mmCIF file with all atom_site columns, C-alpha atoms in Angstrom:
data_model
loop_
_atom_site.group_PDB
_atom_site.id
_atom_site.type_symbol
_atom_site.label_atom_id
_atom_site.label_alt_id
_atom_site.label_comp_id
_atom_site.label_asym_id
_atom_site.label_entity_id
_atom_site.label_seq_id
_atom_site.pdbx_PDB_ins_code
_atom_site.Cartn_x
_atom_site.Cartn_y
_atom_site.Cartn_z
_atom_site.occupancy
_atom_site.B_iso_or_equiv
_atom_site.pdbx_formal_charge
_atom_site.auth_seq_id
_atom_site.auth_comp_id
_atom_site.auth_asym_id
_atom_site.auth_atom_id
_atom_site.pdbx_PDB_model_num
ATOM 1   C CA . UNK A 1 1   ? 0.000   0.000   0.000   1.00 0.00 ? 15  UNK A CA 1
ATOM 2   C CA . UNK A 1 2   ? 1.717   3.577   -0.968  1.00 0.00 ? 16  UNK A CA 1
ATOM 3   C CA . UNK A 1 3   ? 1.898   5.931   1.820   1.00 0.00 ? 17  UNK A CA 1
ATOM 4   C CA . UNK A 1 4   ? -0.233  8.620   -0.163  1.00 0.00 ? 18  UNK A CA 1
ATOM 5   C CA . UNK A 1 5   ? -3.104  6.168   0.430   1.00 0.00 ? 19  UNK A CA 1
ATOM 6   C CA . UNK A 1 6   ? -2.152  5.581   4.400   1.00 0.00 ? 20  UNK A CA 1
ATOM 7   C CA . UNK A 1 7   ? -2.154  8.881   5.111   1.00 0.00 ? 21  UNK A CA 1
ATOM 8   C CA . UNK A 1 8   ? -5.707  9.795   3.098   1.00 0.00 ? 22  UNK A CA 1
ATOM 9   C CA . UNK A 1 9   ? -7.470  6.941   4.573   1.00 0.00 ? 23  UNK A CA 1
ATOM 10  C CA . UNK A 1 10  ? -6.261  6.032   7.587   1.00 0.00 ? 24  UNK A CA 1
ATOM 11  C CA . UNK A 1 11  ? -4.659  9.020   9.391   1.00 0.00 ? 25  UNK A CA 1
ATOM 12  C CA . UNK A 1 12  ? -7.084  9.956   12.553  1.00 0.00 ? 26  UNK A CA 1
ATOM 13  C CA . UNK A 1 13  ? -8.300  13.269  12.235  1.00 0.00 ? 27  UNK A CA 1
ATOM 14  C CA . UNK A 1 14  ? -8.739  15.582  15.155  1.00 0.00 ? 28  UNK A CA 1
ATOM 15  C CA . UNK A 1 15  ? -12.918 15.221  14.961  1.00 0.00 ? 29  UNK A CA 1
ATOM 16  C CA . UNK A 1 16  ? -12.250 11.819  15.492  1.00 0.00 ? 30  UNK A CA 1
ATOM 17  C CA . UNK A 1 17  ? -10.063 11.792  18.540  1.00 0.00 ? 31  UNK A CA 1
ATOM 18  C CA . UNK A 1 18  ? -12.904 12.445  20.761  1.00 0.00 ? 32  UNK A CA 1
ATOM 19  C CA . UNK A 1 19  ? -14.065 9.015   20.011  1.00 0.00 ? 33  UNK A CA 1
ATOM 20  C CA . UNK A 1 20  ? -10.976 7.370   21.096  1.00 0.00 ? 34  UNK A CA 1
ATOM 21  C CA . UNK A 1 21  ? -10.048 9.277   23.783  1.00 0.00 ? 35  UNK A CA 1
ATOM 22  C CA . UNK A 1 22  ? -10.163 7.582   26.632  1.00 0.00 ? 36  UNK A CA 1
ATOM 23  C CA . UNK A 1 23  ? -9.698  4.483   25.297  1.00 0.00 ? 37  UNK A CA 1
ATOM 24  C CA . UNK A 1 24  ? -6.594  2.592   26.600  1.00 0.00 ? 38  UNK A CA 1
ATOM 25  C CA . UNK A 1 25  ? -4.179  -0.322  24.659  1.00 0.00 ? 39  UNK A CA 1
ATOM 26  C CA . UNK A 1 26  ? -5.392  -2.411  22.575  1.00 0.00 ? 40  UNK A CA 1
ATOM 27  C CA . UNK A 1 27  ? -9.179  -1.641  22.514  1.00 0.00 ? 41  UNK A CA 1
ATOM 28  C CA . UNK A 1 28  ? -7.952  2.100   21.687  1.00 0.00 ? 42  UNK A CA 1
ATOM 29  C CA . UNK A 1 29  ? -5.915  0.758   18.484  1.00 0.00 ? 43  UNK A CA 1
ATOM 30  C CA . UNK A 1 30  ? -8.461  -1.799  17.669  1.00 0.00 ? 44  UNK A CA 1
ATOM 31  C CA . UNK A 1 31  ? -11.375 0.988   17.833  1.00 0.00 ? 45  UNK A CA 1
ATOM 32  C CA . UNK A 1 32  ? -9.114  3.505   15.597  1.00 0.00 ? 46  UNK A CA 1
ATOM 33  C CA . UNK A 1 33  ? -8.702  0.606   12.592  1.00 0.00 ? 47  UNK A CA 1
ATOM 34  C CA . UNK A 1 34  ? -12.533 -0.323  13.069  1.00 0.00 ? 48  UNK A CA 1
ATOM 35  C CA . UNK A 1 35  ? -13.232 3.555   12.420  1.00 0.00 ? 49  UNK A CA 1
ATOM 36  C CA . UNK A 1 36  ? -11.092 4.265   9.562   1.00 0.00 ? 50  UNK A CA 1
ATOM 37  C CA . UNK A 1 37  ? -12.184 1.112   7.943   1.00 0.00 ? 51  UNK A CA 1
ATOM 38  C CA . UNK A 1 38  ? -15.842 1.754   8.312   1.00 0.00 ? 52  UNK A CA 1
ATOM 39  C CA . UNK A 1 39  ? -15.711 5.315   6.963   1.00 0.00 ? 53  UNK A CA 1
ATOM 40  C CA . UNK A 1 40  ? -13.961 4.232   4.033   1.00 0.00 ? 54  UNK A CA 1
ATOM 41  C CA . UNK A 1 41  ? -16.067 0.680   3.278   1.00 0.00 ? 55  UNK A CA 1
ATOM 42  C CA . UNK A 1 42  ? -19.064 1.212   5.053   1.00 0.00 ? 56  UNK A CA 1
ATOM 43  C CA . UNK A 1 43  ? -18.953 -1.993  6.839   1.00 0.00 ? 57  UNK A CA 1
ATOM 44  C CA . UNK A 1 44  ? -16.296 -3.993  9.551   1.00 0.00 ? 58  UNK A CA 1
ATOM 45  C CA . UNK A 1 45  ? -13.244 -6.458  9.072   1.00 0.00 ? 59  UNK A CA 1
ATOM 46  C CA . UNK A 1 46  ? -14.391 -9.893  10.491  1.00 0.00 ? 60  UNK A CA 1
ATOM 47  C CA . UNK A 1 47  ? -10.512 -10.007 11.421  1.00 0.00 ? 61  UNK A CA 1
ATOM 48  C CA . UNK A 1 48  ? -6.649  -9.291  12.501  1.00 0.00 ? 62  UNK A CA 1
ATOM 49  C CA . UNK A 1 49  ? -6.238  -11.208 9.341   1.00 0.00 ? 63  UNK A CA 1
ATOM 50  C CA . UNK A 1 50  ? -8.154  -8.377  6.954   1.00 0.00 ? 64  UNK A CA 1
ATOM 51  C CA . UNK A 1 51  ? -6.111  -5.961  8.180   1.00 0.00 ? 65  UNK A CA 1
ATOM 52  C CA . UNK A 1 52  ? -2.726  -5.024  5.967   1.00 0.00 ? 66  UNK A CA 1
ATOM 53  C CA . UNK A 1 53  ? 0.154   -5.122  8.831   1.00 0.00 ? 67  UNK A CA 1
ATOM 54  C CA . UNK A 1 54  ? 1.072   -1.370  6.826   1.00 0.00 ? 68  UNK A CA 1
ATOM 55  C CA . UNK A 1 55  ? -2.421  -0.083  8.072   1.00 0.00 ? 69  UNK A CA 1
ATOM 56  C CA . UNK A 1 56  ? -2.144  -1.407  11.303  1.00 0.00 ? 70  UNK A CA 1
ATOM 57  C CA . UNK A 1 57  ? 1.337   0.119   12.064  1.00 0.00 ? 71  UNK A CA 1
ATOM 58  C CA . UNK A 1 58  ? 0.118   3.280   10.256  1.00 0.00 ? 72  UNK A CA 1
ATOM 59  C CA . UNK A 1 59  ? -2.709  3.786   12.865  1.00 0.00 ? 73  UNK A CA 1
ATOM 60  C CA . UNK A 1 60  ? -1.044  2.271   15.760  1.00 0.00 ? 74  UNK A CA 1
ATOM 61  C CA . UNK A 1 61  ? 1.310   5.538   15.571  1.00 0.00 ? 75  UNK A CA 1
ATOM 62  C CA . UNK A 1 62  ? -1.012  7.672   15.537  1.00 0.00 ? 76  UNK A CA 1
ATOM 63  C CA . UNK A 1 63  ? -2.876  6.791   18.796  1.00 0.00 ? 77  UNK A CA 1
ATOM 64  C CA . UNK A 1 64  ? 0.532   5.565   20.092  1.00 0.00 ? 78  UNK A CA 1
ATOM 65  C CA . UNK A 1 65  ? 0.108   2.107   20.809  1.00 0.00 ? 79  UNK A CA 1
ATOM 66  C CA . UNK A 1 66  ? 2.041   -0.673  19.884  1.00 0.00 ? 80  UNK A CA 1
ATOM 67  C CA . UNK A 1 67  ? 1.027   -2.448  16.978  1.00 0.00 ? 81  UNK A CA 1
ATOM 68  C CA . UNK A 1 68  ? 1.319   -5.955  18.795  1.00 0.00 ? 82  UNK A CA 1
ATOM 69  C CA . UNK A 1 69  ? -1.221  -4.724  21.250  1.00 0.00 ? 83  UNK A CA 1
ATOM 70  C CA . UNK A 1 70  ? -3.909  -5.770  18.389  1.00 0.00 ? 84  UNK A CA 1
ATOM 71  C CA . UNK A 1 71  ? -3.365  -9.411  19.400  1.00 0.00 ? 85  UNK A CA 1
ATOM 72  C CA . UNK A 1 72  ? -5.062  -8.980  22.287  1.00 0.00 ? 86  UNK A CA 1
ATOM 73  C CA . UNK A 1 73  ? -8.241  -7.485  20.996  1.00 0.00 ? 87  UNK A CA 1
ATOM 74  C CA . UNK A 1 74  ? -11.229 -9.680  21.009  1.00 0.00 ? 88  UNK A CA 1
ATOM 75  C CA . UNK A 1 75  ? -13.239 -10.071 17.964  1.00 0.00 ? 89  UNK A CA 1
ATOM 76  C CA . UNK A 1 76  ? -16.162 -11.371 19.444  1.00 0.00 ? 90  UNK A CA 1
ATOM 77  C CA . UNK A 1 77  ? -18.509 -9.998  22.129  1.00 0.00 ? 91  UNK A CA 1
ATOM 78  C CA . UNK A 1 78  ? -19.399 -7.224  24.097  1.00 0.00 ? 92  UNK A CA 1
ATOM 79  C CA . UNK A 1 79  ? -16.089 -4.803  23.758  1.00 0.00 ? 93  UNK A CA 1
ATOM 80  C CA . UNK A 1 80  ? -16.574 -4.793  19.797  1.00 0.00 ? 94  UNK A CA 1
ATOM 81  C CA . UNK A 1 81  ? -20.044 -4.983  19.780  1.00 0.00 ? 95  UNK A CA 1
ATOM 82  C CA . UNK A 1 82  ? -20.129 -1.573  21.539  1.00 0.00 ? 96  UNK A CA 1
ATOM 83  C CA . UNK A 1 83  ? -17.010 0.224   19.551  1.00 0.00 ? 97  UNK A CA 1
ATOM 84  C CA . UNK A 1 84  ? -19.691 -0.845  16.581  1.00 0.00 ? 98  UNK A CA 1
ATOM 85  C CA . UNK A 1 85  ? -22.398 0.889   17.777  1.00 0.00 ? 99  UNK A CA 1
ATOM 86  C CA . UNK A 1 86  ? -20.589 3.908   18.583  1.00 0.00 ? 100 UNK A CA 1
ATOM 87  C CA . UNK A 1 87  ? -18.854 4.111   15.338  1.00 0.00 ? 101 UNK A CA 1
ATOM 88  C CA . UNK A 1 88  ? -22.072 3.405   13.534  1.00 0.00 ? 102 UNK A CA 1
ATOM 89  C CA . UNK A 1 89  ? -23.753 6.209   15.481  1.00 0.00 ? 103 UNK A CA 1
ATOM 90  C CA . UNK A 1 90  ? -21.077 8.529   14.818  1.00 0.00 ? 104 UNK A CA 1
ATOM 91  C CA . UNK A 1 91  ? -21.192 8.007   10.897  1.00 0.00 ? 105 UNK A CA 1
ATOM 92  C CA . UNK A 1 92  ? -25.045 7.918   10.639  1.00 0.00 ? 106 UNK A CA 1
ATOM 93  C CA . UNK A 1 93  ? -24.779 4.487   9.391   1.00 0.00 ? 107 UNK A CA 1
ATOM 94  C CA . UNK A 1 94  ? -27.786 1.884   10.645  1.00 0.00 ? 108 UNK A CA 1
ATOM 95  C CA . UNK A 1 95  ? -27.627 -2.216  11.016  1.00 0.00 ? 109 UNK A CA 1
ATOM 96  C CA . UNK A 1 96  ? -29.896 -3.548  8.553   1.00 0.00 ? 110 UNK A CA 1
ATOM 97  C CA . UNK A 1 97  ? -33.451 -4.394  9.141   1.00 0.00 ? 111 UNK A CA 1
ATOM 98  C CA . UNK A 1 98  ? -36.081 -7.253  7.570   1.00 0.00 ? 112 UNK A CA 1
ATOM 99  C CA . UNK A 1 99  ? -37.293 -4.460  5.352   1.00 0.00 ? 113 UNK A CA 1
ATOM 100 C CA . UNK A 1 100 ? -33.616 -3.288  4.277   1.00 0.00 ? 114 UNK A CA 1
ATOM 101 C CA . UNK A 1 101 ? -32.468 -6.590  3.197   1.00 0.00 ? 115 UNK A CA 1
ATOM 102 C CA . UNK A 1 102 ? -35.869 -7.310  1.228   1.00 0.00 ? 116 UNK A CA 1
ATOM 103 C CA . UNK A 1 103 ? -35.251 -3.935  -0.561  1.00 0.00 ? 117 UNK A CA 1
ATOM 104 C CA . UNK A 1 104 ? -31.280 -4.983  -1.270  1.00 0.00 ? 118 UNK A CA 1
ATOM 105 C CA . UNK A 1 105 ? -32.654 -8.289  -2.542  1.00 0.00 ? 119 UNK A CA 1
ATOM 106 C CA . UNK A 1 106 ? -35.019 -7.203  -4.631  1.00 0.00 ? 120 UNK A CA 1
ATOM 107 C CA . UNK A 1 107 ? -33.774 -3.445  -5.850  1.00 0.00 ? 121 UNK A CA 1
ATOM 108 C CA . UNK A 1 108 ? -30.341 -5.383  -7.761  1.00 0.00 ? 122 UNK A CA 1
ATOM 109 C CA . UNK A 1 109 ? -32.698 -7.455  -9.969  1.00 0.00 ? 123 UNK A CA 1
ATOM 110 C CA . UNK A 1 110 ? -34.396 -4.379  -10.624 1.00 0.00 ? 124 UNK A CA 1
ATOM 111 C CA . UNK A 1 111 ? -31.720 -1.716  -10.999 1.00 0.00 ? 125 UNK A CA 1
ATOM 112 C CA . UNK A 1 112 ? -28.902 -3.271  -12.032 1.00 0.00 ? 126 UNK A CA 1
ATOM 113 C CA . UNK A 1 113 ? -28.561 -7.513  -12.927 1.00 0.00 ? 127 UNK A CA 1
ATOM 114 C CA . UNK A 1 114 ? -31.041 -6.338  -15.995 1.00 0.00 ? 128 UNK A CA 1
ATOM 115 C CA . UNK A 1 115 ? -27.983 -4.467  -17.599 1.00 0.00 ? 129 UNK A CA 1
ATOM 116 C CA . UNK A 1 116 ? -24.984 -5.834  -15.963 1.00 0.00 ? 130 UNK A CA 1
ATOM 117 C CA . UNK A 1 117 ? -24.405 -10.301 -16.292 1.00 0.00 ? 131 UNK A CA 1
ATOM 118 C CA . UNK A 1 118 ? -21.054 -9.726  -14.537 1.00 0.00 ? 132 UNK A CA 1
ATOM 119 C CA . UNK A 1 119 ? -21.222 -10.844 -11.122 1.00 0.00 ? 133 UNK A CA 1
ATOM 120 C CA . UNK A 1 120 ? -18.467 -9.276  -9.654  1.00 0.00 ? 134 UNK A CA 1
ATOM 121 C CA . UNK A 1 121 ? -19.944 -6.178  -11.319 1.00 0.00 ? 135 UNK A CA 1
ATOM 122 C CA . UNK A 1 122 ? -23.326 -6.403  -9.431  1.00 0.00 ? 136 UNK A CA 1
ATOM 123 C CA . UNK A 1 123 ? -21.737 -7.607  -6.371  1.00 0.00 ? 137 UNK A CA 1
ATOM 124 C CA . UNK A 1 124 ? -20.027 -3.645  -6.478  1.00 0.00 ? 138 UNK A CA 1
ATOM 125 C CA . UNK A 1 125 ? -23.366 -1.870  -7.313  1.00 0.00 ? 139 UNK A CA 1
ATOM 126 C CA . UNK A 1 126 ? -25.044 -3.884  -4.423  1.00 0.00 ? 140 UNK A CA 1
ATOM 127 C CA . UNK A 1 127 ? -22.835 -2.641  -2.231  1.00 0.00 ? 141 UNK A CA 1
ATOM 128 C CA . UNK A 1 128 ? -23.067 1.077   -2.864  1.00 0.00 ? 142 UNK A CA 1
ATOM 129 C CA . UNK A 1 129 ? -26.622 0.931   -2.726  1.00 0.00 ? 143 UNK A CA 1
ATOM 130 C CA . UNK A 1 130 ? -26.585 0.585   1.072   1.00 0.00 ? 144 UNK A CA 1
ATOM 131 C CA . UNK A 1 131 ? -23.944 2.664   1.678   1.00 0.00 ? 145 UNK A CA 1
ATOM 132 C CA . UNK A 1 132 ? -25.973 5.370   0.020   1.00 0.00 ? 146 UNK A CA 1
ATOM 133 C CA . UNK A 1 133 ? -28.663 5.097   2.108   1.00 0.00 ? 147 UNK A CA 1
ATOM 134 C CA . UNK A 1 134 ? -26.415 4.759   5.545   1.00 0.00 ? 148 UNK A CA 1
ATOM 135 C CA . UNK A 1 135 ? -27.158 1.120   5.803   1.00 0.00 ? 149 UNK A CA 1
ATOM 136 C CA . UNK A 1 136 ? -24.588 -1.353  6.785   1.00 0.00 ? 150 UNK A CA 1
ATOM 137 C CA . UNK A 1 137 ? -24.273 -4.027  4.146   1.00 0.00 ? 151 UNK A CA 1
ATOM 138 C CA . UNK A 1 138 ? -25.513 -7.191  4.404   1.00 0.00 ? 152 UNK A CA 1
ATOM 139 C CA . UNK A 1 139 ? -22.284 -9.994  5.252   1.00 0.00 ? 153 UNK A CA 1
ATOM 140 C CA . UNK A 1 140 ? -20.365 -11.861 2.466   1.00 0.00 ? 154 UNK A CA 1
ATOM 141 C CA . UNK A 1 141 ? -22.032 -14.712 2.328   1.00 0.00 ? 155 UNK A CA 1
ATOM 142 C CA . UNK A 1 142 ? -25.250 -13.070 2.068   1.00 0.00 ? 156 UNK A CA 1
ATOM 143 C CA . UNK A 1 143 ? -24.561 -10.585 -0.730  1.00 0.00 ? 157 UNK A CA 1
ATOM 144 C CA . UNK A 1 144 ? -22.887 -13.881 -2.347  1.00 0.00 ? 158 UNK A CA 1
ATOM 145 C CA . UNK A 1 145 ? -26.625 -15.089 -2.104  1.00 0.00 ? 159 UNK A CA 1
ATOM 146 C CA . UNK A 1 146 ? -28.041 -11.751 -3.223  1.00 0.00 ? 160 UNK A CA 1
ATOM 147 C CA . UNK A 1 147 ? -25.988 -11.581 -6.586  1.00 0.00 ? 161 UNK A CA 1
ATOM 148 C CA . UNK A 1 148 ? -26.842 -14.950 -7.855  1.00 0.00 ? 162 UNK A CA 1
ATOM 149 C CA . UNK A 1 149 ? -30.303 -14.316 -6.759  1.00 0.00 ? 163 UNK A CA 1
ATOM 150 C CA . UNK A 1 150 ? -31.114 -11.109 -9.102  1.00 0.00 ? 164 UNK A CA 1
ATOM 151 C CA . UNK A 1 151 ? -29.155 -12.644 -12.012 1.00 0.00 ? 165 UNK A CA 1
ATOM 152 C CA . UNK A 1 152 ? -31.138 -15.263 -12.396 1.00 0.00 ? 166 UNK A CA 1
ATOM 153 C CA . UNK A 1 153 ? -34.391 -13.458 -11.533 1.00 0.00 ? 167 UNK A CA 1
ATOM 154 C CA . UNK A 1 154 ? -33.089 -10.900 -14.367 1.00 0.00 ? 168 UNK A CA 1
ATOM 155 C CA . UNK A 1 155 ? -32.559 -13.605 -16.558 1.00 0.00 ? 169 UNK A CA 1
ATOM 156 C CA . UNK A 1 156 ? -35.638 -15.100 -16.314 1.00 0.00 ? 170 UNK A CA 1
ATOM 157 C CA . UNK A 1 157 ? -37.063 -11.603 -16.691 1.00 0.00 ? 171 UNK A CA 1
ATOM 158 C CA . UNK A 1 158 ? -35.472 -11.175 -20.009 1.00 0.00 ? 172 UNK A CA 1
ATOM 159 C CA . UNK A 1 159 ? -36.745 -14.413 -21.072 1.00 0.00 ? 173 UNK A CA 1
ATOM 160 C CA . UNK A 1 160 ? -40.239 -13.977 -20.372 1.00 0.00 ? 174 UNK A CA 1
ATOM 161 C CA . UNK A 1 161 ? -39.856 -10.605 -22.272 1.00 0.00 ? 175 UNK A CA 1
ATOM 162 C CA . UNK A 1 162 ? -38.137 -11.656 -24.990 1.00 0.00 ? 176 UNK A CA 1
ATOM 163 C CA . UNK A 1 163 ? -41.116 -14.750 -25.254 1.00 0.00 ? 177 UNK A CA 1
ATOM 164 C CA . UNK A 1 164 ? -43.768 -11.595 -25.319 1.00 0.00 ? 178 UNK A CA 1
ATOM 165 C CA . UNK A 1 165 ? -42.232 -10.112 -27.871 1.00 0.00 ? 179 UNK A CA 1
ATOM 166 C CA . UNK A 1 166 ? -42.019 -12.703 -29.961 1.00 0.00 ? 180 UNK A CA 1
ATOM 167 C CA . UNK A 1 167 ? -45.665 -13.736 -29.703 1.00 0.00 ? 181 UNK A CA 1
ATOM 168 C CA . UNK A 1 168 ? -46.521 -9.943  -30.171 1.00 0.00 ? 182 UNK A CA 1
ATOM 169 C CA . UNK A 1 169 ? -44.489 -10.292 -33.242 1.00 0.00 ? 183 UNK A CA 1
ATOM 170 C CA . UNK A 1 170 ? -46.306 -13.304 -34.963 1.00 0.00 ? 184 UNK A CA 1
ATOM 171 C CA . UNK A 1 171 ? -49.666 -11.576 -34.104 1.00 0.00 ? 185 UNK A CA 1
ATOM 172 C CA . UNK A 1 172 ? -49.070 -8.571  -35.450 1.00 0.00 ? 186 UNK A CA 1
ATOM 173 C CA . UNK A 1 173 ? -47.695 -10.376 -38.851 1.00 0.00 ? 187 UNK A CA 1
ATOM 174 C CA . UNK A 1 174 ? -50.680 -13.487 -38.966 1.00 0.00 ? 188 UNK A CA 1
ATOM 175 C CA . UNK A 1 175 ? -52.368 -12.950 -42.394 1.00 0.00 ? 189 UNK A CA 1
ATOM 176 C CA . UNK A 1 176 ? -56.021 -11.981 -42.439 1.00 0.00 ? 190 UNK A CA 1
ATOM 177 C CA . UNK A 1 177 ? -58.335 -14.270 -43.505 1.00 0.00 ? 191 UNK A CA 1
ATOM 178 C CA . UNK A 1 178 ? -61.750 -12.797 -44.999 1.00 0.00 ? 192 UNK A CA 1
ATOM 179 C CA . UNK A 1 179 ? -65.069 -13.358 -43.668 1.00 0.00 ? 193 UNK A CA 1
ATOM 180 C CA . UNK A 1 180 ? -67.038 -15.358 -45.965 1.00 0.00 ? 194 UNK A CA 1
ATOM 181 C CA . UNK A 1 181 ? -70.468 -17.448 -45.899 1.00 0.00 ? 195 UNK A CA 1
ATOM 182 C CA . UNK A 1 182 ? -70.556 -20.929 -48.102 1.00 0.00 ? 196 UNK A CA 1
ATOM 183 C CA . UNK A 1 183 ? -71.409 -24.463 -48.333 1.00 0.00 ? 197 UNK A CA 1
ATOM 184 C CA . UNK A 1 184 ? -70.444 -26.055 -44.842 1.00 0.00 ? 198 UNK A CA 1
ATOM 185 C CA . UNK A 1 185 ? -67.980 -28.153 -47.137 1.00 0.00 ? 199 UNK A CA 1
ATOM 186 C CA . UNK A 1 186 ? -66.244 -25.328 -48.771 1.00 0.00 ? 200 UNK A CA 1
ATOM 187 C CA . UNK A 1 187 ? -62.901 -24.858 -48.895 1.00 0.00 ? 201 UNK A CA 1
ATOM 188 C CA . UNK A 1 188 ? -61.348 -21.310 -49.213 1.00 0.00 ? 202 UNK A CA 1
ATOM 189 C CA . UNK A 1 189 ? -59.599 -21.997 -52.582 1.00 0.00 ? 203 UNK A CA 1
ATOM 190 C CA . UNK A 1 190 ? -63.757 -22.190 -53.320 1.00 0.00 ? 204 UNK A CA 1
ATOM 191 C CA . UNK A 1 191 ? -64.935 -18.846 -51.741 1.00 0.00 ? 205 UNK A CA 1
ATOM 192 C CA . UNK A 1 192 ? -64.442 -15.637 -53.711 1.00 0.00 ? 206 UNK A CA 1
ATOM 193 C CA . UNK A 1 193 ? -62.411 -12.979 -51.739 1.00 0.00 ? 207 UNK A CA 1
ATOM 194 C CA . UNK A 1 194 ? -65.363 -10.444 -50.841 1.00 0.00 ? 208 UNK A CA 1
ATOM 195 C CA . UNK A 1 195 ? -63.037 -7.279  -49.598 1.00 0.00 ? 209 UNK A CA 1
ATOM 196 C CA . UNK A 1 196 ? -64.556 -4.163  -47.740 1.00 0.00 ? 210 UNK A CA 1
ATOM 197 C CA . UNK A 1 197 ? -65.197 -0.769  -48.960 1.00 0.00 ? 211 UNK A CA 1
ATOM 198 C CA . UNK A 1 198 ? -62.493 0.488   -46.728 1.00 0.00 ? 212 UNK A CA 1
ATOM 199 C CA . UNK A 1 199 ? -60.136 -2.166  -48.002 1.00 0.00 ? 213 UNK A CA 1
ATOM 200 C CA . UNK A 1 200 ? -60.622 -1.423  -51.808 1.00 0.00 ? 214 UNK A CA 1
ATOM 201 C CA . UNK A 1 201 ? -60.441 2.348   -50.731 1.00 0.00 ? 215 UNK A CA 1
ATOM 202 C CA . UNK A 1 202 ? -56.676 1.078   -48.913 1.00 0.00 ? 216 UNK A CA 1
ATOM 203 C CA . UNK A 1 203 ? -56.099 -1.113  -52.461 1.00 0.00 ? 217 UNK A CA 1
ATOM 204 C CA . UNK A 1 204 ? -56.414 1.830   -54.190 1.00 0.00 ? 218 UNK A CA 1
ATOM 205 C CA . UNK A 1 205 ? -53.720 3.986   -53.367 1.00 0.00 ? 219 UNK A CA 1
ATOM 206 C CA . UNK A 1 206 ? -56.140 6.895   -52.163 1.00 0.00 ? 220 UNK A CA 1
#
């Protein structure tokens, strides 16, 4: 990672110090890295091991602890679960609800797998759809679920659609057949074509 980007993204700025102050060790360093990360992605590393050992020695001068301390930070339970909610609170961001994850289901089929086959490629707009709204994302596993979800819904969309069309297009081009009266055993090579006024008026060039 080039220092240029260290310093952008993950230099504590003074605003932020009054969130860690007061923190002590390595719940101080861990709370710093969940910040920065969260401003930047919009959502939180499930672990030491998502975390570049550049970043983490980047931040851990900056609130002046050691870097090693982050081995002692738990990544499970109450300690994180309340640096989350603090962080979340300060950012504006939200956990999401029922109703949020039935609208990120449903809005990628809608919005963007109609245009885009590339799943990678949805997988990206799905995620800044939440962060636009200040919702934290839905996890991995779930989004994973979410993609292949709308591109098959999409594709069965297009499919039905492209069925419609085609059965609007043989309508449209079926032949007319004229009305006639004759024998019930009449064929229509037997029936003289009896055409409209408004059709010999059409025949006419008028």
């Amino acid at each position: 990672m080039h220092i240029d980007e260290l310093v952008e993204h993950w230099t504590i700025l003074d605003e932020e110090r009054d969130l860690i102050a007061g923190k002590r060790g390595a719940p101080r360093l861990a709370f710093a890295i969940l910040l920065k990360l969260y401003t930047q992605y919009g959502r939180f590393p499930r672990g030491r091991s998502e975390l570049p050992d550049q970043v983490v020695e980047h931040v851990a001068k900056h609130v002046q602890v050691p870097a090693s301390e982050l081995g002692f930070y738990e990544w499970s339970g109450s300690t994180i679960e309340h640096h989350r909610n603090q962080i979340r609170t300060h950012l504006g961001f939200r956990t999401c609800t029922s109703a949020d994850a039935t609208k990120v289901t449903v809005w990628p089929a809608e919005n963007v797998a109609h245009a885009e086959r590339r799943p990678e490629r949805v997988r990206e707009e799905i995620l800044k759809h939440p962060r636009e709204e200040r919702i934290e994302p839905p996890t991995p596993g779930r989004i994973s679920r979410i993609v292949a979800s709308a591109l098959h819904n999409a594709e069965v969309t297009r499919a039905l659609r492209s069925r419609a069309d085609r059965s609007s297009s043989r309508t449209c081009h079926c032949p007319m057949r004229a009305n006639h009266a004759g024998p019930p055993n009449s064929t229509d090579a037997d029936v003289p074509l009896r055409l409209t006024h408004d059709e010999l008026a059409l025949g006419s060039g008028n």
